[in-house]
Coordinates of C-alpha atoms in Angstrom, one line a residue:
M92 CA 9.3 -4.0 -34.8
E93 CA 8.1 -7.5 -34.0
T94 CA 5.8 -8.2 -31.1
P95 CA 7.4 -10.6 -28.6
P96 CA 5.8 -14.1 -28.4
W97 CA 2.8 -14.2 -26.1
R98 CA 4.6 -16.4 -23.5
D99 CA 7.3 -13.8 -23.1
R100 CA 4.7 -11.0 -22.9
I101 CA 2.9 -12.9 -20.1
C102 CA 6.2 -13.4 -18.2
T103 CA 7.1 -9.7 -18.6
E104 CA 3.7 -8.6 -17.4
D105 CA 3.8 -11.0 -14.4
E106 CA 7.2 -9.5 -13.4
L107 CA 5.7 -6.0 -13.7
L108 CA 2.7 -6.9 -11.6
E109 CA 5.0 -8.4 -8.9
Q110 CA 7.0 -5.1 -8.8
L111 CA 3.8 -3.1 -8.6
N112 CA 2.5 -5.2 -5.7
D113 CA 5.8 -4.8 -3.9
Q114 CA 5.7 -1.0 -4.4
A115 CA 2.0 -0.9 -3.2
E116 CA 2.9 -2.8 -0.1
Q117 CA 5.7 -0.5 0.7
A118 CA 3.4 2.5 0.2
R119 CA 0.8 1.0 2.5
R120 CA 3.5 0.6 5.2
R121 CA 4.8 4.2 4.8
R122 CA 1.2 5.5 4.9
A123 CA 0.4 3.5 8.0
E124 CA 3.5 4.9 9.7
A125 CA 2.5 8.4 8.8
L126 CA -1.0 7.7 10.2
R127 CA 0.6 6.4 13.4
E128 CA 2.8 9.5 13.7
G129 CA -0.3 11.7 13.1
A130 CA -2.2 9.9 15.9
E131 CA 0.8 10.5 18.3
E132 CA 0.9 14.2 17.3
L133 CA -2.9 14.8 17.4
G134 CA -3.5 12.5 20.4
S135 CA -5.8 10.0 18.8
V136 CA -6.6 7.9 15.8
Y137 CA -10.0 9.6 15.7
A138 CA -8.4 13.0 15.3
V139 CA -6.3 11.8 12.4
A140 CA -9.4 10.2 10.8
K141 CA -11.4 13.4 11.2
E142 CA -8.7 15.6 9.7
Q143 CA -8.1 13.2 6.8
Q144 CA -11.8 12.6 6.3
L145 CA -11.4 8.8 6.8
S146 CA -13.2 6.4 9.1
W147 CA -11.4 5.9 12.4
T148 CA -11.7 2.2 11.9
A149 CA -9.9 2.3 8.6
V150 CA -7.1 4.4 10.2
A151 CA -6.8 2.1 13.2
K152 CA -6.8 -1.1 11.1
A153 CA -4.1 0.3 8.8
I154 CA -1.9 1.3 11.7
K155 CA -2.4 -2.1 13.3
K156 CA -1.9 -4.1 10.2
Y157 CA 1.1 -2.3 8.7
T158 CA 3.1 -1.0 11.6
T159 CA 3.2 -4.2 13.8
E160 CA 5.9 -6.6 12.9

């Protein structure tokens, strides 16, 4: 089997990277929504961060960045 020309391979890989970036963005939004729900259930961002062994600032920033339209 012949290897496609390099220009075609670059185009294919660029498309794949774009798809992966889109999927990662969607995952970040779903994760932030779950963190927000956790904060509502547990009563605070700090409680979620402690349970998940994350910094409370990272949790708060994720919620703010990815759950606000």
